[in-house]
Coordinates of C-alpha atoms and ligand atoms in Angstrom, one line a residue:
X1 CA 64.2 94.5 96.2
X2 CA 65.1 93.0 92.6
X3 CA 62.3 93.7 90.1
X4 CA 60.1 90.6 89.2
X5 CA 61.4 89.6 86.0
X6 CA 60.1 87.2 82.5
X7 CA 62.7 84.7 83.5
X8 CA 61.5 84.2 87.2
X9 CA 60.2 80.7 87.6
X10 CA 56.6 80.9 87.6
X11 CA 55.0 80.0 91.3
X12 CA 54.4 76.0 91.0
X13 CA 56.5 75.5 88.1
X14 CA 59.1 73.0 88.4
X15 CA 63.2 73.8 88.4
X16 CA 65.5 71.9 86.8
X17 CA 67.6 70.0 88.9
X18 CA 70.8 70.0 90.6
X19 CA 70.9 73.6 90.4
X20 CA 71.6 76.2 92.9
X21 CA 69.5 78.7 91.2
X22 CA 66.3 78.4 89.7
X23 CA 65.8 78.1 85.9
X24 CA 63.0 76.1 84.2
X25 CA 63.4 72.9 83.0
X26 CA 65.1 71.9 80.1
X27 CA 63.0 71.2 77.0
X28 CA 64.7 67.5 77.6
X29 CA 63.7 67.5 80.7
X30 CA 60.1 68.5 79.7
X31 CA 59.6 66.2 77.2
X32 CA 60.0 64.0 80.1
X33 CA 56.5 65.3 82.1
X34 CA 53.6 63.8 82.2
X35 CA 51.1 65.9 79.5
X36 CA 49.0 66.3 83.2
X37 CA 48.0 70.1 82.6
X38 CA 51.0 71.3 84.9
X39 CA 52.2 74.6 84.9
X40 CA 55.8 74.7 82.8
X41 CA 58.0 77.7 81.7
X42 CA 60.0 77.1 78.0
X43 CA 63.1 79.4 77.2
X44 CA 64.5 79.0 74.0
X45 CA 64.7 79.9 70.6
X46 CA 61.8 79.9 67.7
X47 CA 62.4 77.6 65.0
X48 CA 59.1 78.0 63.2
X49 CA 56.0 80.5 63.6
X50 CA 52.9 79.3 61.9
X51 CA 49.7 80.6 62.0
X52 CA 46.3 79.4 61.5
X53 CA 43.0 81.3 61.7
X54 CA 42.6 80.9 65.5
X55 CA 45.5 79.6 66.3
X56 CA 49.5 80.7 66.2
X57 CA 52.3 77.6 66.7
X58 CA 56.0 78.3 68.0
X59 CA 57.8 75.8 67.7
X60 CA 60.8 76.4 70.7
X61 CA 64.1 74.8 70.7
X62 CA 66.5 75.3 72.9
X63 CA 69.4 73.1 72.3
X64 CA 69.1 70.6 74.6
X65 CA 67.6 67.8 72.5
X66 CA 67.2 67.6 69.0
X67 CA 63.2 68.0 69.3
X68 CA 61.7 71.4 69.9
X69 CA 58.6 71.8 72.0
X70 CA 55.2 73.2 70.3
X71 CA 53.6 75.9 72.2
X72 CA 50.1 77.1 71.2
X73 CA 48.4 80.3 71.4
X74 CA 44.9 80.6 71.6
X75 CA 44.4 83.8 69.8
X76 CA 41.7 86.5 71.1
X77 CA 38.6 85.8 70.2
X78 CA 38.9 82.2 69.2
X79 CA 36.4 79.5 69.7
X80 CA 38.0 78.0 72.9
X81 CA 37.6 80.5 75.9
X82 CA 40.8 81.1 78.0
X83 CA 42.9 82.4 75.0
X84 CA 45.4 84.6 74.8
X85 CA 45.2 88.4 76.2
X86 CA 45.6 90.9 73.7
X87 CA 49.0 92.4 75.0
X88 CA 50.0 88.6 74.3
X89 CA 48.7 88.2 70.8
X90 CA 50.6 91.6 69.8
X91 CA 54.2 90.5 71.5
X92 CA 53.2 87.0 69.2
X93 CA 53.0 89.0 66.3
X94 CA 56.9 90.4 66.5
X95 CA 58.0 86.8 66.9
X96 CA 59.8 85.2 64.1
X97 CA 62.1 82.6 63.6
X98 CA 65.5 82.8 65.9
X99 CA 63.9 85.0 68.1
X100 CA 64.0 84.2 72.0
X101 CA 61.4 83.7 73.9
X102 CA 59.8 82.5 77.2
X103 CA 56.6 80.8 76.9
X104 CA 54.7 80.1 80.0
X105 CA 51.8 77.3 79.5
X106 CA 50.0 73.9 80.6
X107 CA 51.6 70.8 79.2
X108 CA 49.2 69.1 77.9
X109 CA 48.4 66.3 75.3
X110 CA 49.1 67.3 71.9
X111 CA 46.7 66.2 68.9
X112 CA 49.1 66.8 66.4
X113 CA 51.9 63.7 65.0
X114 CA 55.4 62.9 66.4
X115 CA 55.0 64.8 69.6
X116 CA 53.1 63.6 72.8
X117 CA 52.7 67.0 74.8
X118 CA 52.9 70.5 74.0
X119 CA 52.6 73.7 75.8
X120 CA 48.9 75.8 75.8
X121 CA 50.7 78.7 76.3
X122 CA 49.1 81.8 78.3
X123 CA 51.9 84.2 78.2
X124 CA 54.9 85.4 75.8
X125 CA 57.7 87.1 76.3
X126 CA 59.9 88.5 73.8
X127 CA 63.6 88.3 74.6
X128 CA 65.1 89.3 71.4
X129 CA 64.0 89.7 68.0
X130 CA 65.1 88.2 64.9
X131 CA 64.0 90.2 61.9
X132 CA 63.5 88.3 58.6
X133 CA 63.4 91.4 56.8
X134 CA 66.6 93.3 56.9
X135 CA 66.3 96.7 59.3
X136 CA 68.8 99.6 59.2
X137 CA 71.6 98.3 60.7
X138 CA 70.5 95.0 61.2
X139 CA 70.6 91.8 58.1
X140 CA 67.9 89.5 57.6
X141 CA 68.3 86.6 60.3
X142 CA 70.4 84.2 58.2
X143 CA 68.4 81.4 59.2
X144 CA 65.3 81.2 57.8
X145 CA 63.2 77.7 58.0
X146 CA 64.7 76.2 54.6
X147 CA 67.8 74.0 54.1
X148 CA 71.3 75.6 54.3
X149 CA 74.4 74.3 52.5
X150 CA 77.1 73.4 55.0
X151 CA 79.4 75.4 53.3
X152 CA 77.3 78.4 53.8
X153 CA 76.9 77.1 57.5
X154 CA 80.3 77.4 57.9
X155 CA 80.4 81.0 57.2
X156 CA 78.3 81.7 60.0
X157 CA 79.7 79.6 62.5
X158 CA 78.8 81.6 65.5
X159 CA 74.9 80.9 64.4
X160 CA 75.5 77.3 62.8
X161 CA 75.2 75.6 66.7
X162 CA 71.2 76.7 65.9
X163 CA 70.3 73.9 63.5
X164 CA 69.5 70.8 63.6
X165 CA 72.7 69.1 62.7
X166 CA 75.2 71.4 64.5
X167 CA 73.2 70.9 67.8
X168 CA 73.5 67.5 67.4
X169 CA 77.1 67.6 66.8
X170 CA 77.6 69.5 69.8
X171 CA 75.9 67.3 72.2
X172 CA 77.3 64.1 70.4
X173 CA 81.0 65.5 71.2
X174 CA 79.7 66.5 74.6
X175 CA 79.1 63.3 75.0
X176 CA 81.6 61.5 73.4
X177 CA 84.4 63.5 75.9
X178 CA 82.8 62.4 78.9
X179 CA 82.9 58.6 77.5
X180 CA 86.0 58.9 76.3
X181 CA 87.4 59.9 80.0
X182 CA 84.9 57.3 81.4
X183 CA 86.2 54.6 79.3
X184 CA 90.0 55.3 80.7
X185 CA 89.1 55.9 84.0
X186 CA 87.5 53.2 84.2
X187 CA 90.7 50.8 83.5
X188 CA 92.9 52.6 86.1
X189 CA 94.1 55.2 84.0
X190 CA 95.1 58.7 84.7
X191 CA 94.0 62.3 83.3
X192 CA 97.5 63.8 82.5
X193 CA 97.2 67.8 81.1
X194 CA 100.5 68.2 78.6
X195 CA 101.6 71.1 78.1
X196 CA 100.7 73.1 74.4
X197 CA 103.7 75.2 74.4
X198 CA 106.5 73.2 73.4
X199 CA 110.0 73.1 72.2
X200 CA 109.9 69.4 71.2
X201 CA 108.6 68.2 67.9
X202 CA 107.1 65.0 69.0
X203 CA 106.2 63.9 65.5
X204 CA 110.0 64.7 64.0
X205 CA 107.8 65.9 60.9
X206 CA 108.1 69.6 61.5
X207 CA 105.3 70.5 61.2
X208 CA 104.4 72.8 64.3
X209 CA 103.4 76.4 64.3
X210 CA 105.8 78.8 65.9
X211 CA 105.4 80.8 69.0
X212 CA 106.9 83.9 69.1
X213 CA 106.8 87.4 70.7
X214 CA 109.4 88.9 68.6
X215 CA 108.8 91.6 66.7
X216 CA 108.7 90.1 63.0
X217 CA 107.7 93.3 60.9
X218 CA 111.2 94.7 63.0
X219 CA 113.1 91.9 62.0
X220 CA 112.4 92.0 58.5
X221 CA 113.5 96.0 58.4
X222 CA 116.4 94.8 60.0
X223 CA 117.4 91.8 57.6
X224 CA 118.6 90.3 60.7
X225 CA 118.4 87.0 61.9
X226 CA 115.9 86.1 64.8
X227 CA 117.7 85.7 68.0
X228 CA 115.6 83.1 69.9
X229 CA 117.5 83.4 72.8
X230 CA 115.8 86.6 73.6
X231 CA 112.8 85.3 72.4
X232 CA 109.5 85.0 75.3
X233 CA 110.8 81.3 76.3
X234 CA 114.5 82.0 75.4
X235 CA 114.5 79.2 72.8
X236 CA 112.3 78.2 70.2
X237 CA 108.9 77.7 71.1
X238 CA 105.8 76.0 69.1
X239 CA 102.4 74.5 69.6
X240 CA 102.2 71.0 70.2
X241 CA 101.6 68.7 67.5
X242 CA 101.1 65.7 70.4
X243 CA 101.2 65.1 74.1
X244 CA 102.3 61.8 73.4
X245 CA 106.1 62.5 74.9
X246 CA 105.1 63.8 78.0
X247 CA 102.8 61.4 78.5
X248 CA 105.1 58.9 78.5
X249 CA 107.2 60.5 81.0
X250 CA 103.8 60.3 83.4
X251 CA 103.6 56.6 81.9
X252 CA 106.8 55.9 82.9
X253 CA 105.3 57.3 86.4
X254 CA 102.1 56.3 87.0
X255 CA 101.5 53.2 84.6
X256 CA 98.8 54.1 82.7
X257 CA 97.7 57.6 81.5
X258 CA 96.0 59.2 78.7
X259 CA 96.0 63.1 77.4
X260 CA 92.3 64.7 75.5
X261 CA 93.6 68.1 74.3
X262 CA 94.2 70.6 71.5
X263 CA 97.0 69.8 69.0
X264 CA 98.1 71.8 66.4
X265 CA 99.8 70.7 62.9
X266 CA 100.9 73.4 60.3
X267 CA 100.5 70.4 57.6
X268 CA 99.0 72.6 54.3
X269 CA 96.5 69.4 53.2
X270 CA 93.2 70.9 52.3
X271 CA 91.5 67.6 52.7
X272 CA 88.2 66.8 54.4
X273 CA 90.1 64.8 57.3
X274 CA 92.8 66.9 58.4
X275 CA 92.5 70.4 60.1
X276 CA 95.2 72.6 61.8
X277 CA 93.5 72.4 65.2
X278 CA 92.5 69.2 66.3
X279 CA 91.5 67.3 69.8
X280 CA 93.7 64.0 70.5
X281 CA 93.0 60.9 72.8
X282 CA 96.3 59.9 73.5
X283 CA 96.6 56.7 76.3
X284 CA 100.1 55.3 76.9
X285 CA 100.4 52.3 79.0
X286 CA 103.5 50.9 80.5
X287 CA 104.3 47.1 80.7
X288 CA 102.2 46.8 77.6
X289 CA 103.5 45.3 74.0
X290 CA 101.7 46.4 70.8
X291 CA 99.5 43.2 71.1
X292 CA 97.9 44.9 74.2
X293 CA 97.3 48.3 73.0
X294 CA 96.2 46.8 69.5
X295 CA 93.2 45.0 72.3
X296 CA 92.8 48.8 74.1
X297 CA 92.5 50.4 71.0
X298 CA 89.6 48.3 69.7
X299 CA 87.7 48.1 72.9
X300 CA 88.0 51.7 73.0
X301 CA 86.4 52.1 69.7
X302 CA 83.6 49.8 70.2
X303 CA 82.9 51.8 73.7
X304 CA 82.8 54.5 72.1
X305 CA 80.5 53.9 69.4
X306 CA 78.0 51.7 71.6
X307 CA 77.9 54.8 74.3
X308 CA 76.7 56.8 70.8
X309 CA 74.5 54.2 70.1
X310 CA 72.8 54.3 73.9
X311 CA 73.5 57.6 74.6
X312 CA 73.0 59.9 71.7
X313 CA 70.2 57.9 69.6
X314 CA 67.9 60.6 68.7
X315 CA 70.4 62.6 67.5
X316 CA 72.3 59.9 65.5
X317 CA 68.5 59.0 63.8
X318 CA 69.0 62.6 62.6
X319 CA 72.2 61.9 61.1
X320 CA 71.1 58.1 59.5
X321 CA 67.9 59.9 57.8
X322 CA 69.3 63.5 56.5
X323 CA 73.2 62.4 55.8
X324 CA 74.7 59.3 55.9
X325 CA 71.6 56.4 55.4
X326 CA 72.6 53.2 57.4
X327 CA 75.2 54.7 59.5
X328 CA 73.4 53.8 63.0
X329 CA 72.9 50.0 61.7
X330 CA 76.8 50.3 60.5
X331 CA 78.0 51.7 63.8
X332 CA 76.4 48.9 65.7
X333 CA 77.6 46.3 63.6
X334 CA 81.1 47.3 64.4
X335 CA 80.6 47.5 68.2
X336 CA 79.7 44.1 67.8
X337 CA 82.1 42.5 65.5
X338 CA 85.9 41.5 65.7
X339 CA 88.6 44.0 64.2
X340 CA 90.7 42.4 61.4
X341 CA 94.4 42.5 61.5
X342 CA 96.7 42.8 58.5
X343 CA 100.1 43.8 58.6
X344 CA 101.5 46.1 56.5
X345 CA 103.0 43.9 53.5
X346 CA 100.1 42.1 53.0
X347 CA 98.3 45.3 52.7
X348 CA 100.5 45.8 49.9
X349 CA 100.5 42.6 48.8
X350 CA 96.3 43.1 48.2
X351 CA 97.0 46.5 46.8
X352 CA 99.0 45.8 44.1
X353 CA 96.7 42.6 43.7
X354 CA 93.8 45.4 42.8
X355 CA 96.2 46.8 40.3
X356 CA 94.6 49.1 37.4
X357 CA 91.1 47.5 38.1
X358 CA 90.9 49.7 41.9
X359 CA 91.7 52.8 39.5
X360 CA 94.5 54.3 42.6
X361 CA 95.8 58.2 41.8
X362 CA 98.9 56.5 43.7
X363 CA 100.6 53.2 42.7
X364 CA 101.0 51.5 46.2
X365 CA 104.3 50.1 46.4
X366 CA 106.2 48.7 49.7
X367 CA 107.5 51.1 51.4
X368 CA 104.9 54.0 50.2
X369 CA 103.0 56.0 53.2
X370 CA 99.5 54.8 52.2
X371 CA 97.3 56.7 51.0
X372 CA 93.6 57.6 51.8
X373 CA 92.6 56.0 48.7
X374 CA 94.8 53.1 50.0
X375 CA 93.1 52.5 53.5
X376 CA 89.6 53.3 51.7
X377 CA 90.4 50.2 49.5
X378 CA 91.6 48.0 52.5
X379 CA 88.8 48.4 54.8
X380 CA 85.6 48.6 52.5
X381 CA 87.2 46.3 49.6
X382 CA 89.1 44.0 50.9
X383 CA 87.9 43.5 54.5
X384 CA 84.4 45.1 54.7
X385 CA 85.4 46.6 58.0
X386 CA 87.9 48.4 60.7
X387 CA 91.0 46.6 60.3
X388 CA 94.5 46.8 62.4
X389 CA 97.6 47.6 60.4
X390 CA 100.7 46.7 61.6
X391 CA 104.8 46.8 60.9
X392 CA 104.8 49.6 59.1
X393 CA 108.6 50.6 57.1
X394 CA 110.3 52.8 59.4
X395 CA 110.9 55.5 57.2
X396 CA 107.5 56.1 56.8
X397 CA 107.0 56.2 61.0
X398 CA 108.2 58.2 63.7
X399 CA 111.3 58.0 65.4
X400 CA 110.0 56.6 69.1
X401 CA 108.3 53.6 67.0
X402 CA 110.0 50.3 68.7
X403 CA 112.2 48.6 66.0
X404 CA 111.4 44.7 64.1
X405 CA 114.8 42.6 64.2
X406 CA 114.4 42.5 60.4
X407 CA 115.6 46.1 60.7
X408 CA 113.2 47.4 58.3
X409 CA 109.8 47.5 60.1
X410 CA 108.6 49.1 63.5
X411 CA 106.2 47.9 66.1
X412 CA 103.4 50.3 64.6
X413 CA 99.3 50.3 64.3
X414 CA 96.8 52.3 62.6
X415 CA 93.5 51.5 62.5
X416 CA 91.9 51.7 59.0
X417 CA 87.6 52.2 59.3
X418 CA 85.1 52.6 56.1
X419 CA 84.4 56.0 54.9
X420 CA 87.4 57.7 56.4
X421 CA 90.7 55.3 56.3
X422 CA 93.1 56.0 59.6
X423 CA 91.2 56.8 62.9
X424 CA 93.8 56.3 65.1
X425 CA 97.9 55.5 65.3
X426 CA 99.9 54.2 67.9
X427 CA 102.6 51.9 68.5
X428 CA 105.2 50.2 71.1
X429 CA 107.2 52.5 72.0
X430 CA 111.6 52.2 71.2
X431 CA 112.8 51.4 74.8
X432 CA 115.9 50.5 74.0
X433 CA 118.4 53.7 74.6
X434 CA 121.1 52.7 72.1
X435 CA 118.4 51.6 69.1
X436 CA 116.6 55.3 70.0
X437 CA 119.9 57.6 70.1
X438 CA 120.7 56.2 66.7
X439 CA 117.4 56.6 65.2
X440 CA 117.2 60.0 66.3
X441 CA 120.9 60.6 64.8
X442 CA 119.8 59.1 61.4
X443 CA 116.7 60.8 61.4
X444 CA 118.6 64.2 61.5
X445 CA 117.2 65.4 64.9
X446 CA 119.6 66.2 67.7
X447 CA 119.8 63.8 70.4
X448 CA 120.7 66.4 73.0
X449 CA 117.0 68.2 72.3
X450 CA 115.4 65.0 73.1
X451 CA 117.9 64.4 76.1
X452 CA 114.7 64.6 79.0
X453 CA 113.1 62.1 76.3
X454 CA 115.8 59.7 76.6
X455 CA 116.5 59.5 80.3
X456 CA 113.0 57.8 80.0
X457 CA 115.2 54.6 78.9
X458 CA 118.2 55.8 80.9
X459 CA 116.3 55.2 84.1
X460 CA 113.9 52.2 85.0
X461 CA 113.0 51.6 81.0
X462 CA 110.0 49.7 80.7
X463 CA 108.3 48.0 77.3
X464 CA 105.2 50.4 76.8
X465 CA 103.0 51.6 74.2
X466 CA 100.0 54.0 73.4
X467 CA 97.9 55.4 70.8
X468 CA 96.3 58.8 69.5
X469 CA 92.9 59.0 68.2
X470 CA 91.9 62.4 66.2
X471 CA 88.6 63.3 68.2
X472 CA 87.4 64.9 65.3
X473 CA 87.8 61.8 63.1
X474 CA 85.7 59.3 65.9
X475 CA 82.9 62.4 65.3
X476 CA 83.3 62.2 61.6
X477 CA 82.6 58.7 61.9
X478 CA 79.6 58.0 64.4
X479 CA 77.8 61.7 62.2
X480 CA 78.6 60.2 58.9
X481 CA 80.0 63.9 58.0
X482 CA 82.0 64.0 55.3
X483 CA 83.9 67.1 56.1
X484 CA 85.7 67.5 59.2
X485 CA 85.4 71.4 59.4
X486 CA 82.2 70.4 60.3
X487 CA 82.7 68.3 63.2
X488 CA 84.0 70.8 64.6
X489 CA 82.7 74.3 66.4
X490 CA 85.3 76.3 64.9
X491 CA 87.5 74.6 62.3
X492 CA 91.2 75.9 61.7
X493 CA 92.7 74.8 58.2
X494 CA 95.3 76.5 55.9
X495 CA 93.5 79.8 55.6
X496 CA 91.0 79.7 57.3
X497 CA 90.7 80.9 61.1
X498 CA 87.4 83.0 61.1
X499 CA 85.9 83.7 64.6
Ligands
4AD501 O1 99.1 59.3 63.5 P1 99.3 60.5 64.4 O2 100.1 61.6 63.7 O3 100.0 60.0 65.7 C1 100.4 60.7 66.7 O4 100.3 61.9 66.8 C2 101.0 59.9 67.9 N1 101.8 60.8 68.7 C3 99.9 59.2 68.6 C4 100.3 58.4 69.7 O5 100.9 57.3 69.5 N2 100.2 58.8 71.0 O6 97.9 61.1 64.8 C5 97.0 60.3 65.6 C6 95.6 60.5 65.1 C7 95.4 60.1 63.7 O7 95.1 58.7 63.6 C8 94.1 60.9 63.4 O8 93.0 60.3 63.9 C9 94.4 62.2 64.1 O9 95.3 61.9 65.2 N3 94.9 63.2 63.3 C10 94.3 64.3 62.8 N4 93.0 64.6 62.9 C11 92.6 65.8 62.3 N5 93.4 66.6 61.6 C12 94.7 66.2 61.4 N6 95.6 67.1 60.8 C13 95.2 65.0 62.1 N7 96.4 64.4 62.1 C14 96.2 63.3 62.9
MG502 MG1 99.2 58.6 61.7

């Protein structure tokens, strides 16, 4: 027979659902109850201990909502009868905050503001300490009940998902995945999983990380050359930098697909938008134009951001009071409004109208990449708003984009939002053969690597298009954080890969 143990659901305590086995509710699921003097078990962490004459207050979180729940001890002795035991007020006493706990109480009515029930607790158990004080062996809990700098968060990422903000962040991309896959589901499209390991460069910008199992330190005694062909795939290897090629060979298949995975760039820009590890939305439709997907990728936005607005509110009321003011009135707003379109020139055209005056570190100029400073300018200047870019100069796109008959432009979009410039780029796709052998020549790359690529148009071409969106960057944008490493559970950047 199994010992009875702390976490056992207590005898007329109810279970949260849909499980097989039985844990207490939730503290989401709690908050829920009716304050009717039932029996409930809490799990969680302590954020706060405080202590009045009579009376101790743990305040228990346990991730699954932003708000904690207050349990109350009746200390021994105190004026109301039915208190604590003494064997309860002593485990009480080696709480602190971070510790674990399970606190078994009533759920009833609570007197004090901003929280309708707590718990009258009659029992405590003590899962784990969290010392305050540093202990042989053992640091200080790092997080005490005072404000952290995110930068110091980030050096304790493993703890970080215990505040305030990095729960929230963590629920809001839980929640913002399963949208995102309900959103293309939704519209007949299809989960494809590309592959990570890849010999192709789908960007042409080389900038993917190698994957090796040679034996580099060997090599470099040696002075030799590495021999790939005896390398783990027999050929060069890297991580993908987008699953946007193989998707459109599923495309090309099944209509209309979309990838949500990992991709890697080895790009060294310390910036607070880019990291080396990111999560990309990638749809690619067949039988659409750029028109089309310009339409997808702005209903796909404003899905997004309405399912954060309905779905994640208490958590984004966090973000709109403690770090970016407005930003639920803002995201709302651009659920609800129309996406401007500009092509590309005119952008210019209103860049180098803003001259000196906009004060740019780069002198826009046709034909330049544009800069963050650029799209900042066109969406919160000019048009107060996301806004569409399109026919971008070749040179500055990649090779698959589908060519203008002025011979100088492709058949490209980004989408340009306040506060963080491009959230997502797309474009129709080159489904010519001849017009995407020749790029590929002039570009430098070798046609015959990109052979599987081109049998795409060899065999039953079709006009189709498709879009990625940095999942980090939509995250960015609904928190208001300014820095993605934050966005993120465990950010990767030029040197940095703790954890
Ligand atoms: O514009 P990008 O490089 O386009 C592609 O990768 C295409 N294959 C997409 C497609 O058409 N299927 O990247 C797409 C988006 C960017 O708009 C940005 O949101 C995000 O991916 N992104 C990054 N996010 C974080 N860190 C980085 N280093 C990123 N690079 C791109
Ligand atoms: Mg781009």
């Amino acid at each position: 027979m199994l010992m009875p143990s702390p976490l056992d659901p207590q005898p007329g305590c109810e279970g949260s659902p849909n499980l097989r086995f039985a844990l207490p509710l939730l503290i989401k699921e709690l908050l829920h109850l009716p304050a009717d003097s039932r029996e409930v078990t809490v799990q969680g962490w302590v954020r706060t201990k405080r202590e009045l004459k009579n009376l101790s207050f743990l305040e228990v979180n346990d991730g699954s909502c932003m708000a904690g729940i207050q349990c109350t001890f009746e200390l021994p002795g105190g004026v109301v009868p039915g208190g604590i035991n003494a064997e309860t007020s002593r485990v009480l006493s080696a709480v602190s905050t971070g510790a674990s706990v399970v606190v078994r109480g009533k759920l009833v009515p609570s007197p004090a503001a901003g929280q309708a029930a707590e718990v009258a607790a009659s029992a405590l158990t003590l899962l784990g300490e969290a010392p305050a004080e540093s202990m042989p062996g053992i640091p200080a809990y790092p997080l005490q009940k005072k404000r952290h700098s995110l930068e110091f968060l980030r050096e304790i990422a493993h703890l970080r998902a215990r505040t305030n903000t990095f729960g929230a962040i963590a629920r809001i991309r839980s929640r913002m995945a399963f949208g995102i896959h309900e959103f293309f589901q939704a519209r007949g499209y299809q989960y494809i999983h590309t592959p990570i390991i890849t010999s192709s460069d789908a960007e042409g910008a080389g900038a993917m990380f190698q994957v090796t199992t040679l034996d580099l330190a060997a090599l470099a005694k040696s002075g030799g050359a590495p021999d790939y062909s005896k390398d783990f795939f027999g050929k060069r290897a890297a991580l993908t930098v987008s699953g946007q090629l193989e998707a459109e060979t599923y495309a090309t298949a099944l209509s209309r697909v979309y990838t949500f995975g990992p991709t890697f760039r080895a790009e060294n820009s310390n910036t607070a938008r880019h990291l080396a590890e990111f999560w990309m939305i990638e749809p690619e439709t067949a039988f659409a134009r750029l028109e089309d997907n310009m339409v997808l990728a702005e209903d796909f936005l404003k899905f997004i951001f309405s399912k954060a607005l309905d779905e994640c509110a208490e958590d984004l009321s966090f973000f709109d009071s403690h770090i970016e003011k407005g930003i639920v009135e803002n995201l709302r707003q651009v659920a609800e409004s129309k996406f401007s379109h500009m092509t590309y020139t005119d952008g210019i055209r209103e860049l180098e109208k803003a001259g000196s005056k906009a004060g740019f570190a780069f002198k826009p100029f046709w034909g330049c990449d544009l800069q963050s400073e650029h799209e900042k300018y066109l969406t919160e200047t000019v048009v107060k708003g996301p806004v569409i870019v399109t026919g971008y100069p070749k040179e500055i796109k990649a090779f698959y984009m589908k060519q203008n008959d002025d011979g100088k432009t492709v058949r490209a979009m980004d989408v340009l939002v306040p506060r963080l410039g491009e959230i997502i780029g797309g474009s129709e796709r080159e489904d010519n053969l001849d017009r995407l052998e020749k790029r590929i020549t002039e570009l430098g790359m070798n046609p015959a690597d990109y052979s599987w690529y081109l049998d795409l148009r060899r065999y039953g071409t079709v006009p189709h298009s498709g879009f990625g969106l940095g999942f980090e960057r939509i995250i960015q944008y609904v928190t208001g954080m300014a820095n993605i490493r934050d966005v993120i559970p465990y950010p990767r950047a030029a040197g940095q890969a703790e954890f």
